[in-house]
CSV table of C-alpha atoms in Angstrom, one decimal:
chain,number,residue,atom,x,y,z
K,1436,UNK,CA,-24.8,-0.9,-13.8
K,1437,UNK,CA,-24.5,2.8,-14.1
K,1438,UNK,CA,-25.3,3.2,-10.3
K,1439,UNK,CA,-22.6,0.7,-9.2
K,1440,UNK,CA,-20.1,2.4,-11.4
K,1441,UNK,CA,-21.0,5.8,-9.8
K,1442,UNK,CA,-20.8,4.4,-6.3
K,1443,UNK,CA,-17.2,3.2,-7.0
K,1444,UNK,CA,-16.1,6.6,-8.3
K,1445,UNK,CA,-17.7,8.3,-5.4
K,1446,UNK,CA,-16.1,5.6,-3.1
K,1447,UNK,CA,-12.5,6.2,-4.7
K,1448,UNK,CA,-13.1,9.9,-4.5
K,1449,UNK,CA,-13.8,9.7,-0.9
K,1450,UNK,CA,-10.9,7.4,-0.1
K,1451,UNK,CA,-8.7,10.0,-1.9
K,1452,UNK,CA,-10.0,12.8,-0.2
K,1453,UNK,CA,-9.4,11.3,3.3
K,1454,UNK,CA,-6.0,10.3,2.0
K,1455,UNK,CA,-5.0,13.8,0.9
K,1456,UNK,CA,-6.4,15.7,3.9
K,1457,UNK,CA,-5.8,13.4,6.9
K,1458,UNK,CA,-2.4,12.0,6.4
K,1459,UNK,CA,-1.1,12.4,9.9
K,1460,UNK,CA,-2.2,11.1,13.3
K,1461,UNK,CA,-4.4,8.6,14.7
K,1462,UNK,CA,-7.6,9.9,13.0
K,1463,UNK,CA,-6.1,9.1,9.8
K,1464,UNK,CA,-5.2,5.5,10.8
K,1465,UNK,CA,-8.7,4.9,12.0
K,1466,UNK,CA,-10.1,6.4,8.6
K,1467,UNK,CA,-7.6,4.1,6.7
K,1468,UNK,CA,-8.7,0.9,8.7
K,1469,UNK,CA,-12.5,1.8,8.3
K,1470,UNK,CA,-12.6,2.8,4.7
K,1471,UNK,CA,-9.8,0.9,3.1
K,1472,UNK,CA,-8.9,-2.2,5.0
K,1473,UNK,CA,-12.4,-3.5,5.2
K,1474,UNK,CA,-13.1,-3.0,1.6
K,1475,UNK,CA,-13.3,-5.7,-1.0
K,1476,UNK,CA,-9.8,-6.7,-2.5
K,1477,UNK,CA,-10.7,-5.0,-5.9
K,1478,UNK,CA,-11.3,-1.8,-4.2
K,1479,UNK,CA,-8.3,-1.8,-2.2
K,1480,UNK,CA,-6.4,-2.7,-5.4
K,1481,UNK,CA,-8.0,0.4,-7.0
K,1482,UNK,CA,-7.0,2.4,-4.1
K,1483,UNK,CA,-3.4,1.2,-4.2
K,1484,UNK,CA,-3.2,1.8,-8.1
K,1485,UNK,CA,-4.6,5.4,-7.6
K,1486,UNK,CA,-2.0,6.2,-4.7
K,1487,UNK,CA,0.9,4.7,-6.4
K,1488,UNK,CA,0.1,6.5,-9.8
K,1489,UNK,CA,-0.3,9.8,-7.9
K,1490,UNK,CA,2.9,9.6,-5.7
K,1491,UNK,CA,4.9,7.7,-8.5
K,1492,UNK,CA,6.5,5.7,-5.5
K,1493,UNK,CA,5.9,2.4,-3.5
K,1494,UNK,CA,7.0,1.7,0.0
K,1495,UNK,CA,8.8,-1.3,1.1
K,1496,UNK,CA,10.2,-2.9,4.5
K,1497,UNK,CA,13.7,-3.5,5.2
K,1498,UNK,CA,15.9,-4.8,8.3
K,1499,UNK,CA,18.5,-2.5,9.6
K,1500,UNK,CA,21.1,-4.4,7.5
K,1501,UNK,CA,19.3,-3.6,4.3
K,1502,UNK,CA,17.7,-6.9,3.6
K,1503,UNK,CA,14.1,-6.5,2.2
K,1504,UNK,CA,11.2,-8.1,3.6
K,1505,UNK,CA,10.2,-11.1,1.3
K,1506,UNK,CA,7.4,-13.6,1.7
K,1507,UNK,CA,7.6,-17.3,0.7
K,1508,UNK,CA,5.4,-18.3,-2.0
K,1509,UNK,CA,3.6,-22.0,-2.1
K,1510,UNK,CA,3.0,-21.5,-5.7
K,1511,UNK,CA,5.4,-21.0,-8.9
K,1512,UNK,CA,7.5,-18.1,-7.3
K,1513,UNK,CA,10.4,-18.6,-4.8
K,1514,UNK,CA,9.4,-15.5,-2.9
K,1515,UNK,CA,7.2,-12.3,-3.0
K,1516,UNK,CA,8.0,-8.8,-2.7
K,1517,UNK,CA,5.3,-7.1,-0.7
K,1518,UNK,CA,5.0,-3.2,-1.5
K,1519,UNK,CA,2.5,-0.6,-0.2
K,1520,UNK,CA,1.1,2.7,-1.4
K,1521,UNK,CA,2.1,4.8,1.7
K,1522,UNK,CA,4.4,4.8,4.8
K,1523,UNK,CA,1.4,4.3,7.1
K,1524,UNK,CA,0.4,1.0,5.5
K,1525,UNK,CA,4.2,-0.2,5.4
K,1526,UNK,CA,4.5,0.6,9.1
K,1527,UNK,CA,1.3,-1.0,10.1
K,1528,UNK,CA,2.7,-4.3,8.8
K,1529,UNK,CA,6.0,-3.8,10.3
K,1530,UNK,CA,4.4,-3.3,13.6
K,1531,UNK,CA,2.9,-6.9,13.3
K,1532,UNK,CA,6.2,-8.7,12.5
K,1533,UNK,CA,8.3,-10.5,15.0
K,1534,UNK,CA,11.6,-8.6,13.4
K,1535,UNK,CA,12.4,-5.1,13.4
K,1536,UNK,CA,11.9,-3.6,9.8
K,1537,UNK,CA,11.6,0.0,8.8
K,1538,UNK,CA,9.6,1.5,5.9
K,1539,UNK,CA,11.2,3.2,3.0
K,1540,UNK,CA,10.0,4.6,-0.3
K,1541,UNK,CA,11.3,3.8,-3.8
K,1542,UNK,CA,10.3,5.8,-7.0
K,1543,UNK,CA,8.4,3.6,-9.3
K,1544,UNK,CA,11.1,4.2,-12.0
K,1545,UNK,CA,13.8,2.7,-9.8
K,1546,UNK,CA,11.3,-0.2,-8.7
K,1547,UNK,CA,10.8,-1.2,-12.1
K,1548,UNK,CA,14.4,-1.1,-13.0
K,1549,UNK,CA,15.5,-3.0,-10.2
K,1550,UNK,CA,12.7,-5.6,-9.9
K,1551,UNK,CA,11.2,-6.1,-13.3
K,1552,UNK,CA,12.7,-7.6,-16.3
């Protein structure tokens, strides 16, 4: 159990180090894809929380007319509002969409005030 926890801490530190030292360029995106996107969901979520807590902002996608990217939900909610921890993740998603979206950041305080009750 102790070894697993130490491994998680080392992994998160390594991801944090990569993020803070290689934010620019293709080398950064290759590292992101290799060390974050291929990780289990709980580690990706831990990465998300760490970056959002540090930067105190989230990234969203919007169309040129200002409409936000919303995803339909098959469950209890009429829609889902996707958010990302950094511009590069949001732009990666935007590149895979049929329509043209731009990434923009929103401070956490504004996000909570606007989208939560």
